[in-house]
Amino acid sequence: EVQNFAICGFVDGEGGEVYVYALRFLDEEQAEQAFALIGAGRQPRDALTPVTGPEDAAVSDGETALMVLRSNVVLTVLILGDDPVPPERPSQMRLLAETALPRF
């Protein structure tokens, strides 16, 4: 059961559409289940792969999506519209997630 939901959208300096979604669950177990379900994707091509991060479980496609699990919060960063995707995109998504997570 989702306790709180937040969404923030804006345009980055390169014209990409940036969305940050956060779901706060009642407990860590529910958040872990949602993280596993969302990260698996509906099709094998949609599945995100694990990435390293301090103290967090995180998965990403390396280009447009990063999903982070911290305690009972699942946070997703989605960046659309940049073509080609800049090589620094993974670090940009991680920085954005690290900035947003304490607010949830």
PDB file of N, CA and C in Angstrom:
ATOM      1  N   GLU A   1       0.840  -1.181   0.000  1.00  0.00           N
ATOM      2  CA  GLU A   1       0.000   0.000   0.000  1.00  0.00           C
ATOM      3  C   GLU A   1       0.880   1.236   0.000  1.00  0.00           C
ATOM      4  N   VAL A   2       0.631   2.133  -0.945  1.00  0.00           N
ATOM      5  CA  VAL A   2       1.405   3.367  -1.050  1.00  0.00           C
ATOM      6  C   VAL A   2       0.896   4.357  -0.012  1.00  0.00           C
ATOM      7  N   GLN A   3       1.830   4.867   0.778  1.00  0.00           N
ATOM      8  CA  GLN A   3       1.490   5.839   1.812  1.00  0.00           C
ATOM      9  C   GLN A   3       1.460   7.252   1.229  1.00  0.00           C
ATOM     10  N   ASN A   4       2.472   7.604   0.434  1.00  0.00           N
ATOM     11  CA  ASN A   4       2.559   8.914  -0.213  1.00  0.00           C
ATOM     12  C   ASN A   4       3.089   8.748  -1.627  1.00  0.00           C
ATOM     13  N   PHE A   5       2.733   9.676  -2.500  1.00  0.00           N
ATOM     14  CA  PHE A   5       3.221   9.680  -3.872  1.00  0.00           C
ATOM     15  C   PHE A   5       3.589  11.116  -4.225  1.00  0.00           C
ATOM     16  N   ALA A   6       4.730  11.296  -4.881  1.00  0.00           N
ATOM     17  CA  ALA A   6       5.138  12.633  -5.311  1.00  0.00           C
ATOM     18  C   ALA A   6       5.694  12.544  -6.717  1.00  0.00           C
ATOM     19  N   ILE A   7       5.481  13.593  -7.500  1.00  0.00           N
ATOM     20  CA  ILE A   7       6.032  13.671  -8.856  1.00  0.00           C
ATOM     21  C   ILE A   7       6.507  15.094  -9.095  1.00  0.00           C
ATOM     22  N   CYS A   8       7.634  15.215  -9.769  1.00  0.00           N
ATOM     23  CA  CYS A   8       8.178  16.513 -10.121  1.00  0.00           C
ATOM     24  C   CYS A   8       8.652  16.427 -11.564  1.00  0.00           C
ATOM     25  N   GLY A   9       8.305  17.386 -12.381  1.00  0.00           N
ATOM     26  CA  GLY A   9       8.736  17.398 -13.772  1.00  0.00           C
ATOM     27  C   GLY A   9       9.334  18.737 -14.151  1.00  0.00           C
ATOM     28  N   PHE A  10      10.374  18.725 -14.978  1.00  0.00           N
ATOM     29  CA  PHE A  10      10.987  19.951 -15.462  1.00  0.00           C
ATOM     30  C   PHE A  10      11.794  19.633 -16.718  1.00  0.00           C
ATOM     31  N   VAL A  11      12.364  20.651 -17.342  1.00  0.00           N
ATOM     32  CA  VAL A  11      13.185  20.493 -18.538  1.00  0.00           C
ATOM     33  C   VAL A  11      14.631  20.782 -18.148  1.00  0.00           C
ATOM     34  N   ASP A  12      15.550  19.897 -18.567  1.00  0.00           N
ATOM     35  CA  ASP A  12      16.960  20.105 -18.235  1.00  0.00           C
ATOM     36  C   ASP A  12      17.620  21.069 -19.213  1.00  0.00           C
ATOM     37  N   GLY A  13      18.894  21.377 -19.012  1.00  0.00           N
ATOM     38  CA  GLY A  13      19.612  22.343 -19.833  1.00  0.00           C
ATOM     39  C   GLY A  13      19.770  21.938 -21.285  1.00  0.00           C
ATOM     40  N   GLU A  14      19.670  20.637 -21.582  1.00  0.00           N
ATOM     41  CA  GLU A  14      19.789  20.169 -22.961  1.00  0.00           C
ATOM     42  C   GLU A  14      18.439  19.982 -23.633  1.00  0.00           C
ATOM     43  N   GLY A  15      17.347  20.350 -22.969  1.00  0.00           N
ATOM     44  CA  GLY A  15      16.019  20.220 -23.555  1.00  0.00           C
ATOM     45  C   GLY A  15      15.331  18.900 -23.264  1.00  0.00           C
ATOM     46  N   GLY A  16      15.945  18.058 -22.444  1.00  0.00           N
ATOM     47  CA  GLY A  16      15.321  16.793 -22.077  1.00  0.00           C
ATOM     48  C   GLY A  16      14.242  16.988 -21.024  1.00  0.00           C
ATOM     49  N   GLU A  17      13.202  16.193 -21.106  1.00  0.00           N
ATOM     50  CA  GLU A  17      12.140  16.229 -20.100  1.00  0.00           C
ATOM     51  C   GLU A  17      12.568  15.332 -18.943  1.00  0.00           C
ATOM     52  N   VAL A  18      12.560  15.890 -17.735  1.00  0.00           N
ATOM     53  CA  VAL A  18      13.015  15.173 -16.549  1.00  0.00           C
ATOM     54  C   VAL A  18      11.832  14.976 -15.609  1.00  0.00           C
ATOM     55  N   TYR A  19      11.652  13.726 -15.171  1.00  0.00           N
ATOM     56  CA  TYR A  19      10.588  13.406 -14.221  1.00  0.00           C
ATOM     57  C   TYR A  19      11.187  12.648 -13.052  1.00  0.00           C
ATOM     58  N   VAL A  20      10.772  13.006 -11.857  1.00  0.00           N
ATOM     59  CA  VAL A  20      11.177  12.294 -10.647  1.00  0.00           C
ATOM     60  C   VAL A  20       9.900  11.846  -9.960  1.00  0.00           C
ATOM     61  N   TYR A  21       9.774  10.534  -9.774  1.00  0.00           N
ATOM     62  CA  TYR A  21       8.616   9.953  -9.107  1.00  0.00           C
ATOM     63  C   TYR A  21       9.084   9.323  -7.801  1.00  0.00           C
ATOM     64  N   ALA A  22       8.331   9.513  -6.739  1.00  0.00           N
ATOM     65  CA  ALA A  22       8.666   8.858  -5.480  1.00  0.00           C
ATOM     66  C   ALA A  22       7.411   8.212  -4.901  1.00  0.00           C
ATOM     67  N   LEU A  23       7.562   6.977  -4.488  1.00  0.00           N
ATOM     68  CA  LEU A  23       6.491   6.250  -3.810  1.00  0.00           C
ATOM     69  C   LEU A  23       6.991   5.893  -2.413  1.00  0.00           C
ATOM     70  N   ARG A  24       6.269   6.313  -1.390  1.00  0.00           N
ATOM     71  CA  ARG A  24       6.607   5.935  -0.021  1.00  0.00           C
ATOM     72  C   ARG A  24       5.591   4.890   0.427  1.00  0.00           C
ATOM     73  N   PHE A  25       6.105   3.726   0.807  1.00  0.00           N
ATOM     74  CA  PHE A  25       5.254   2.619   1.238  1.00  0.00           C
ATOM     75  C   PHE A  25       5.183   2.574   2.760  1.00  0.00           C
ATOM     76  N   LEU A  26       4.213   1.809   3.274  1.00  0.00           N
ATOM     77  CA  LEU A  26       4.048   1.702   4.719  1.00  0.00           C
ATOM     78  C   LEU A  26       5.239   1.032   5.389  1.00  0.00           C
ATOM     79  N   ASP A  27       5.881   0.099   4.668  1.00  0.00           N
ATOM     80  CA  ASP A  27       7.050  -0.567   5.248  1.00  0.00           C
ATOM     81  C   ASP A  27       8.046  -0.947   4.163  1.00  0.00           C
ATOM     82  N   GLU A  28       9.229  -1.353   4.601  1.00  0.00           N
ATOM     83  CA  GLU A  28      10.304  -1.687   3.673  1.00  0.00           C
ATOM     84  C   GLU A  28       9.971  -2.904   2.807  1.00  0.00           C
ATOM     85  N   GLU A  29       9.259  -3.873   3.356  1.00  0.00           N
ATOM     86  CA  GLU A  29       8.925  -5.081   2.592  1.00  0.00           C
ATOM     87  C   GLU A  29       8.080  -4.738   1.365  1.00  0.00           C
ATOM     88  N   GLN A  30       7.082  -3.879   1.544  1.00  0.00           N
ATOM     89  CA  GLN A  30       6.245  -3.469   0.419  1.00  0.00           C
ATOM     90  C   GLN A  30       7.068  -2.710  -0.618  1.00  0.00           C
ATOM     91  N   ALA A  31       7.981  -1.860  -0.156  1.00  0.00           N
ATOM     92  CA  ALA A  31       8.834  -1.105  -1.075  1.00  0.00           C
ATOM     93  C   ALA A  31       9.740  -2.053  -1.853  1.00  0.00           C
ATOM     94  N   GLU A  32      10.299  -3.057  -1.190  1.00  0.00           N
ATOM     95  CA  GLU A  32      11.165  -4.032  -1.852  1.00  0.00           C
ATOM     96  C   GLU A  32      10.404  -4.819  -2.911  1.00  0.00           C
ATOM     97  N   GLN A  33       9.159  -5.192  -2.621  1.00  0.00           N
ATOM     98  CA  GLN A  33       8.346  -5.928  -3.586  1.00  0.00           C
ATOM     99  C   GLN A  33       8.059  -5.060  -4.819  1.00  0.00           C
ATOM    100  N   ALA A  34       7.718  -3.796  -4.600  1.00  0.00           N
ATOM    101  CA  ALA A  34       7.441  -2.887  -5.713  1.00  0.00           C
ATOM    102  C   ALA A  34       8.703  -2.648  -6.539  1.00  0.00           C
ATOM    103  N   PHE A  35       9.835  -2.475  -5.869  1.00  0.00           N
ATOM    104  CA  PHE A  35      11.111  -2.265  -6.552  1.00  0.00           C
ATOM    105  C   PHE A  35      11.437  -3.445  -7.459  1.00  0.00           C
ATOM    106  N   ALA A  36      11.248  -4.657  -6.949  1.00  0.00           N
ATOM    107  CA  ALA A  36      11.529  -5.860  -7.739  1.00  0.00           C
ATOM    108  C   ALA A  36      10.573  -5.974  -8.925  1.00  0.00           C
ATOM    109  N   LEU A  37       9.307  -5.694  -8.704  1.00  0.00           N
ATOM    110  CA  LEU A  37       8.302  -5.804  -9.758  1.00  0.00           C
ATOM    111  C   LEU A  37       8.527  -4.759 -10.855  1.00  0.00           C
ATOM    112  N   ILE A  38       8.745  -3.518 -10.472  1.00  0.00           N
ATOM    113  CA  ILE A  38       8.940  -2.454 -11.443  1.00  0.00           C
ATOM    114  C   ILE A  38      10.264  -2.646 -12.181  1.00  0.00           C
ATOM    115  N   GLY A  39      11.315  -2.997 -11.464  1.00  0.00           N
ATOM    116  CA  GLY A  39      12.632  -3.166 -12.066  1.00  0.00           C
ATOM    117  C   GLY A  39      12.709  -4.311 -13.051  1.00  0.00           C
ATOM    118  N   ALA A  40      11.852  -5.308 -12.889  1.00  0.00           N
ATOM    119  CA  ALA A  40      11.866  -6.458 -13.786  1.00  0.00           C
ATOM    120  C   ALA A  40      11.309  -6.112 -15.162  1.00  0.00           C
ATOM    121  N   GLY A  41      10.451  -5.117 -15.247  1.00  0.00           N
ATOM    122  CA  GLY A  41       9.853  -4.738 -16.529  1.00  0.00           C
ATOM    123  C   GLY A  41       8.827  -5.764 -16.990  1.00  0.00           C
ATOM    124  N   ARG A  42       8.015  -5.378 -17.948  1.00  0.00           N
ATOM    125  CA  ARG A  42       6.988  -6.280 -18.490  1.00  0.00           C
ATOM    126  C   ARG A  42       7.569  -7.229 -19.526  1.00  0.00           C
ATOM    127  N   GLN A  43       8.577  -6.770 -20.249  1.00  0.00           N
ATOM    128  CA  GLN A  43       9.236  -7.566 -21.274  1.00  0.00           C
ATOM    129  C   GLN A  43      10.716  -7.655 -20.919  1.00  0.00           C
ATOM    130  N   PRO A  44      11.416  -8.699 -21.336  1.00  0.00           N
ATOM    131  CA  PRO A  44      12.852  -8.784 -21.025  1.00  0.00           C
ATOM    132  C   PRO A  44      13.642  -7.555 -21.462  1.00  0.00           C
ATOM    133  N   ARG A  45      13.270  -6.948 -22.579  1.00  0.00           N
ATOM    134  CA  ARG A  45      13.996  -5.768 -23.046  1.00  0.00           C
ATOM    135  C   ARG A  45      13.771  -4.560 -22.142  1.00  0.00           C
ATOM    136  N   ASP A  46      12.698  -4.580 -21.344  1.00  0.00           N
ATOM    137  CA  ASP A  46      12.389  -3.470 -20.452  1.00  0.00           C
ATOM    138  C   ASP A  46      13.102  -3.574 -19.114  1.00  0.00           C
ATOM    139  N   ALA A  47      13.697  -4.718 -18.831  1.00  0.00           N
ATOM    140  CA  ALA A  47      14.312  -4.930 -17.526  1.00  0.00           C
ATOM    141  C   ALA A  47      15.499  -3.988 -17.334  1.00  0.00           C
ATOM    142  N   LEU A  48      15.615  -3.481 -16.139  1.00  0.00           N
ATOM    143  CA  LEU A  48      16.725  -2.616 -15.777  1.00  0.00           C
ATOM    144  C   LEU A  48      17.803  -3.465 -15.120  1.00  0.00           C
ATOM    145  N   THR A  49      19.058  -3.044 -15.220  1.00  0.00           N
ATOM    146  CA  THR A  49      20.155  -3.808 -14.646  1.00  0.00           C
ATOM    147  C   THR A  49      20.680  -3.118 -13.394  1.00  0.00           C
ATOM    148  N   PRO A  50      21.186  -3.898 -12.440  1.00  0.00           N
ATOM    149  CA  PRO A  50      21.701  -3.317 -11.194  1.00  0.00           C
ATOM    150  C   PRO A  50      22.866  -2.368 -11.439  1.00  0.00           C
ATOM    151  N   VAL A  51      22.893  -1.301 -10.661  1.00  0.00           N
ATOM    152  CA  VAL A  51      24.008  -0.359 -10.663  1.00  0.00           C
ATOM    153  C   VAL A  51      24.442  -0.138  -9.227  1.00  0.00           C
ATOM    154  N   THR A  52      25.692   0.239  -9.050  1.00  0.00           N
ATOM    155  CA  THR A  52      26.198   0.446  -7.699  1.00  0.00           C
ATOM    156  C   THR A  52      25.804   1.816  -7.192  1.00  0.00           C
ATOM    157  N   GLY A  53      25.618   1.894  -5.900  1.00  0.00           N
ATOM    158  CA  GLY A  53      25.283   3.149  -5.259  1.00  0.00           C
ATOM    159  C   GLY A  53      25.465   3.021  -3.773  1.00  0.00           C
ATOM    160  N   PRO A  54      25.820   4.100  -3.120  1.00  0.00           N
ATOM    161  CA  PRO A  54      26.043   4.036  -1.679  1.00  0.00           C
ATOM    162  C   PRO A  54      24.757   3.741  -0.913  1.00  0.00           C
ATOM    163  N   GLU A  55      24.743   2.612  -0.232  1.00  0.00           N
ATOM    164  CA  GLU A  55      23.654   2.220   0.680  1.00  0.00           C
ATOM    165  C   GLU A  55      22.304   1.979   0.019  1.00  0.00           C
ATOM    166  N   ASP A  56      22.204   2.057  -1.288  1.00  0.00           N
ATOM    167  CA  ASP A  56      20.916   1.911  -1.955  1.00  0.00           C
ATOM    168  C   ASP A  56      20.957   0.768  -2.954  1.00  0.00           C
ATOM    169  N   ALA A  57      19.801   0.133  -3.130  1.00  0.00           N
ATOM    170  CA  ALA A  57      19.637  -0.775  -4.264  1.00  0.00           C
ATOM    171  C   ALA A  57      19.222   0.111  -5.427  1.00  0.00           C
ATOM    172  N   ALA A  58      19.815  -0.096  -6.593  1.00  0.00           N
ATOM    173  CA  ALA A  58      19.486   0.741  -7.735  1.00  0.00           C
ATOM    174  C   ALA A  58      19.586  -0.074  -9.014  1.00  0.00           C
ATOM    175  N   VAL A  59      18.694   0.237  -9.964  1.00  0.00           N
ATOM    176  CA  VAL A  59      18.715  -0.376 -11.293  1.00  0.00           C
ATOM    177  C   VAL A  59      18.542   0.731 -12.323  1.00  0.00           C
ATOM    178  N   SER A  60      19.100   0.506 -13.520  1.00  0.00           N
ATOM    179  CA  SER A  60      19.041   1.529 -14.558  1.00  0.00           C
ATOM    180  C   SER A  60      19.203   0.898 -15.931  1.00  0.00           C
ATOM    181  N   ASP A  61      18.746   1.631 -16.947  1.00  0.00           N
ATOM    182  CA  ASP A  61      19.051   1.242 -18.323  1.00  0.00           C
ATOM    183  C   ASP A  61      20.275   2.001 -18.826  1.00  0.00           C
ATOM    184  N   GLY A  62      20.821   2.891 -17.998  1.00  0.00           N
ATOM    185  CA  GLY A  62      22.015   3.646 -18.333  1.00  0.00           C
ATOM    186  C   GLY A  62      21.791   4.841 -19.239  1.00  0.00           C
ATOM    187  N   GLU A  63      20.559   5.030 -19.691  1.00  0.00           N
ATOM    188  CA  GLU A  63      20.293   6.122 -20.621  1.00  0.00           C
ATOM    189  C   GLU A  63      19.120   7.014 -20.216  1.00  0.00           C
ATOM    190  N   THR A  64      17.996   6.412 -19.860  1.00  0.00           N
ATOM    191  CA  THR A  64      16.809   7.227 -19.599  1.00  0.00           C
ATOM    192  C   THR A  64      16.189   7.004 -18.226  1.00  0.00           C
ATOM    193  N   ALA A  65      16.477   5.888 -17.575  1.00  0.00           N
ATOM    194  CA  ALA A  65      15.776   5.569 -16.324  1.00  0.00           C
ATOM    195  C   ALA A  65      16.740   5.078 -15.243  1.00  0.00           C
ATOM    196  N   LEU A  66      16.487   5.531 -14.033  1.00  0.00           N
ATOM    197  CA  LEU A  66      17.181   5.057 -12.835  1.00  0.00           C
ATOM    198  C   LEU A  66      16.132   4.882 -11.751  1.00  0.00           C
ATOM    199  N   MET A  67      16.139   3.748 -11.093  1.00  0.00           N
ATOM    200  CA  MET A  67      15.224   3.498  -9.993  1.00  0.00           C
ATOM    201  C   MET A  67      16.035   3.121  -8.767  1.00  0.00           C
ATOM    202  N   VAL A  68      15.729   3.759  -7.632  1.00  0.00           N
ATOM    203  CA  VAL A  68      16.479   3.574  -6.402  1.00  0.00           C
ATOM    204  C   VAL A  68      15.526   3.166  -5.283  1.00  0.00           C
ATOM    205  N   LEU A  69      15.962   2.205  -4.482  1.00  0.00           N
ATOM    206  CA  LEU A  69      15.211   1.781  -3.290  1.00  0.00           C
ATOM    207  C   LEU A  69      15.994   2.220  -2.073  1.00  0.00           C
ATOM    208  N   ARG A  70      15.380   3.008  -1.222  1.00  0.00           N
ATOM    209  CA  ARG A  70      15.982   3.401   0.053  1.00  0.00           C
ATOM    210  C   ARG A  70      14.911   3.270   1.124  1.00  0.00           C
ATOM    211  N   SER A  71      15.143   2.362   2.047  1.00  0.00           N
ATOM    212  CA  SER A  71      14.212   2.109   3.142  1.00  0.00           C
ATOM    213  C   SER A  71      12.837   1.775   2.554  1.00  0.00           C
ATOM    214  N   ASN A  72      11.822   2.606   2.826  1.00  0.00           N
ATOM    215  CA  ASN A  72      10.485   2.327   2.319  1.00  0.00           C
ATOM    216  C   ASN A  72      10.096   3.246   1.156  1.00  0.00           C
ATOM    217  N   VAL A  73      11.108   3.811   0.470  1.00  0.00           N
ATOM    218  CA  VAL A  73      10.868   4.716  -0.655  1.00  0.00           C
ATOM    219  C   VAL A  73      11.442   4.120  -1.940  1.00  0.00           C
ATOM    220  N   VAL A  74      10.636   4.133  -2.991  1.00  0.00           N
ATOM    221  CA  VAL A  74      11.104   3.788  -4.340  1.00  0.00           C
ATOM    222  C   VAL A  74      11.060   5.074  -5.145  1.00  0.00           C
ATOM    223  N   LEU A  75      12.224   5.513  -5.635  1.00  0.00           N
ATOM    224  CA  LEU A  75      12.332   6.748  -6.385  1.00  0.00           C
ATOM    225  C   LEU A  75      12.780   6.423  -7.804  1.00  0.00           C
ATOM    226  N   THR A  76      12.117   7.016  -8.789  1.00  0.00           N
ATOM    227  CA  THR A  76      12.459   6.806 -10.193  1.00  0.00           C
ATOM    228  C   THR A  76      12.803   8.141 -10.828  1.00  0.00           C
ATOM    229  N   VAL A  77      13.920   8.178 -11.548  1.00  0.00           N
ATOM    230  CA  VAL A  77      14.321   9.327 -12.354  1.00  0.00           C
ATOM    231  C   VAL A  77      14.163   8.903 -13.809  1.00  0.00           C
ATOM    232  N   LEU A  78      13.444   9.685 -14.583  1.00  0.00           N
ATOM    233  CA  LEU A  78      13.208   9.394 -15.993  1.00  0.00           C
ATOM    234  C   LEU A  78      13.544  10.644 -16.792  1.00  0.00           C
ATOM    235  N   ILE A  79      14.452  10.512 -17.785  1.00  0.00           N
ATOM    236  CA  ILE A  79      14.834  11.640 -18.626  1.00  0.00           C
ATOM    237  C   ILE A  79      14.565  11.255 -20.082  1.00  0.00           C
ATOM    238  N   LEU A  80      13.741  12.043 -20.754  1.00  0.00           N
ATOM    239  CA  LEU A  80      13.324  11.754 -22.123  1.00  0.00           C
ATOM    240  C   LEU A  80      13.694  12.897 -23.051  1.00  0.00           C
ATOM    241  N   GLY A  81      13.926  12.582 -24.309  1.00  0.00           N
ATOM    242  CA  GLY A  81      14.060  13.608 -25.322  1.00  0.00           C
ATOM    243  C   GLY A  81      15.459  13.937 -25.775  1.00  0.00           C
ATOM    244  N   ASP A  82      16.496  13.493 -25.087  1.00  0.00           N
ATOM    245  CA  ASP A  82      17.858  13.773 -25.533  1.00  0.00           C
ATOM    246  C   ASP A  82      18.283  12.722 -26.536  1.00  0.00           C
ATOM    247  N   ASP A  83      18.681  13.168 -27.738  1.00  0.00           N
ATOM    248  CA  ASP A  83      19.163  12.242 -28.752  1.00  0.00           C
ATOM    249  C   ASP A  83      20.311  12.910 -29.494  1.00  0.00           C
ATOM    250  N   PRO A  84      21.508  12.435 -29.369  1.00  0.00           N
ATOM    251  CA  PRO A  84      21.894  11.228 -28.631  1.00  0.00           C
ATOM    252  C   PRO A  84      21.966  11.489 -27.129  1.00  0.00           C
ATOM    253  N   VAL A  85      21.930  10.419 -26.378  1.00  0.00           N
ATOM    254  CA  VAL A  85      22.015  10.512 -24.922  1.00  0.00           C
ATOM    255  C   VAL A  85      23.448  10.903 -24.547  1.00  0.00           C
ATOM    256  N   PRO A  86      23.621  11.951 -23.732  1.00  0.00           N
ATOM    257  CA  PRO A  86      24.969  12.362 -23.356  1.00  0.00           C
ATOM    258  C   PRO A  86      25.673  11.293 -22.509  1.00  0.00           C
ATOM    259  N   PRO A  87      26.981  11.121 -22.661  1.00  0.00           N
ATOM    260  CA  PRO A  87      27.700  10.074 -21.939  1.00  0.00           C
ATOM    261  C   PRO A  87      27.667  10.245 -20.420  1.00  0.00           C
ATOM    262  N   GLU A  88      27.459  11.448 -19.946  1.00  0.00           N
ATOM    263  CA  GLU A  88      27.406  11.677 -18.495  1.00  0.00           C
ATOM    264  C   GLU A  88      26.029  11.418 -17.895  1.00  0.00           C
ATOM    265  N   ARG A  89      25.093  10.909 -18.697  1.00  0.00           N
ATOM    266  CA  ARG A  89      23.714  10.689 -18.230  1.00  0.00           C
ATOM    267  C   ARG A  89      23.619   9.829 -16.960  1.00  0.00           C
ATOM    268  N   PRO A  90      24.302   8.681 -16.862  1.00  0.00           N
ATOM    269  CA  PRO A  90      24.164   7.890 -15.630  1.00  0.00           C
ATOM    270  C   PRO A  90      24.531   8.680 -14.371  1.00  0.00           C
ATOM    271  N   SER A  91      25.592   9.459 -14.423  1.00  0.00           N
ATOM    272  CA  SER A  91      25.975  10.229 -13.233  1.00  0.00           C
ATOM    273  C   SER A  91      24.989  11.364 -12.977  1.00  0.00           C
ATOM    274  N   GLN A  92      24.402  11.939 -14.026  1.00  0.00           N
ATOM    275  CA  GLN A  92      23.382  12.976 -13.844  1.00  0.00           C
ATOM    276  C   GLN A  92      22.157  12.408 -13.131  1.00  0.00           C
ATOM    277  N   MET A  93      21.713  11.215 -13.571  1.00  0.00           N
ATOM    278  CA  MET A  93      20.536  10.604 -12.947  1.00  0.00           C
ATOM    279  C   MET A  93      20.826  10.271 -11.484  1.00  0.00           C
ATOM    280  N   ARG A  94      22.020   9.753 -11.200  1.00  0.00           N
ATOM    281  CA  ARG A  94      22.371   9.394  -9.830  1.00  0.00           C
ATOM    282  C   ARG A  94      22.418  10.625  -8.935  1.00  0.00           C
ATOM    283  N   LEU A  95      23.005  11.721  -9.430  1.00  0.00           N
ATOM    284  CA  LEU A  95      23.067  12.958  -8.660  1.00  0.00           C
ATOM    285  C   LEU A  95      21.666  13.489  -8.372  1.00  0.00           C
ATOM    286  N   LEU A  96      20.804  13.443  -9.361  1.00  0.00           N
ATOM    287  CA  LEU A  96      19.424  13.894  -9.174  1.00  0.00           C
ATOM    288  C   LEU A  96      18.714  13.038  -8.129  1.00  0.00           C
ATOM    289  N   ALA A  97      18.907  11.727  -8.179  1.00  0.00           N
ATOM    290  CA  ALA A  97      18.292  10.834  -7.185  1.00  0.00           C
ATOM    291  C   ALA A  97      18.828  11.117  -5.788  1.00  0.00           C
ATOM    292  N   GLU A  98      20.146  11.296  -5.662  1.00  0.00           N
ATOM    293  CA  GLU A  98      20.750  11.582  -4.358  1.00  0.00           C
ATOM    294  C   GLU A  98      20.236  12.899  -3.781  1.00  0.00           C
ATOM    295  N   THR A  99      19.967  13.859  -4.651  1.00  0.00           N
ATOM    296  CA  THR A  99      19.439  15.161  -4.204  1.00  0.00           C
ATOM    297  C   THR A  99      17.987  15.027  -3.778  1.00  0.00           C
ATOM    298  N   ALA A 100      17.204  14.237  -4.503  1.00  0.00           N
ATOM    299  CA  ALA A 100      15.765  14.125  -4.238  1.00  0.00           C
ATOM    300  C   ALA A 100      15.430  13.209  -3.064  1.00  0.00           C
ATOM    301  N   LEU A 101      16.182  12.123  -2.888  1.00  0.00           N
ATOM    302  CA  LEU A 101      15.809  11.117  -1.879  1.00  0.00           C
ATOM    303  C   LEU A 101      15.613  11.669  -0.472  1.00  0.00           C
ATOM    304  N   PRO A 102      16.461  12.528   0.052  1.00  0.00           N
ATOM    305  CA  PRO A 102      16.244  13.030   1.416  1.00  0.00           C
ATOM    306  C   PRO A 102      14.933  13.799   1.593  1.00  0.00           C
ATOM    307  N   ARG A 103      14.364  14.272   0.500  1.00  0.00           N
ATOM    308  CA  ARG A 103      13.107  15.028   0.588  1.00  0.00           C
ATOM    309  C   ARG A 103      11.885  14.113   0.750  1.00  0.00           C
ATOM    310  N   PHE A 104      12.102  12.816   0.561  1.00  0.00           N
ATOM    311  CA  PHE A 104      10.991  11.878   0.673  1.00  0.00           C
ATOM    312  C   PHE A 104      11.200  11.000   1.861  1.00  0.00           C
TER     313      PHE A 104
END
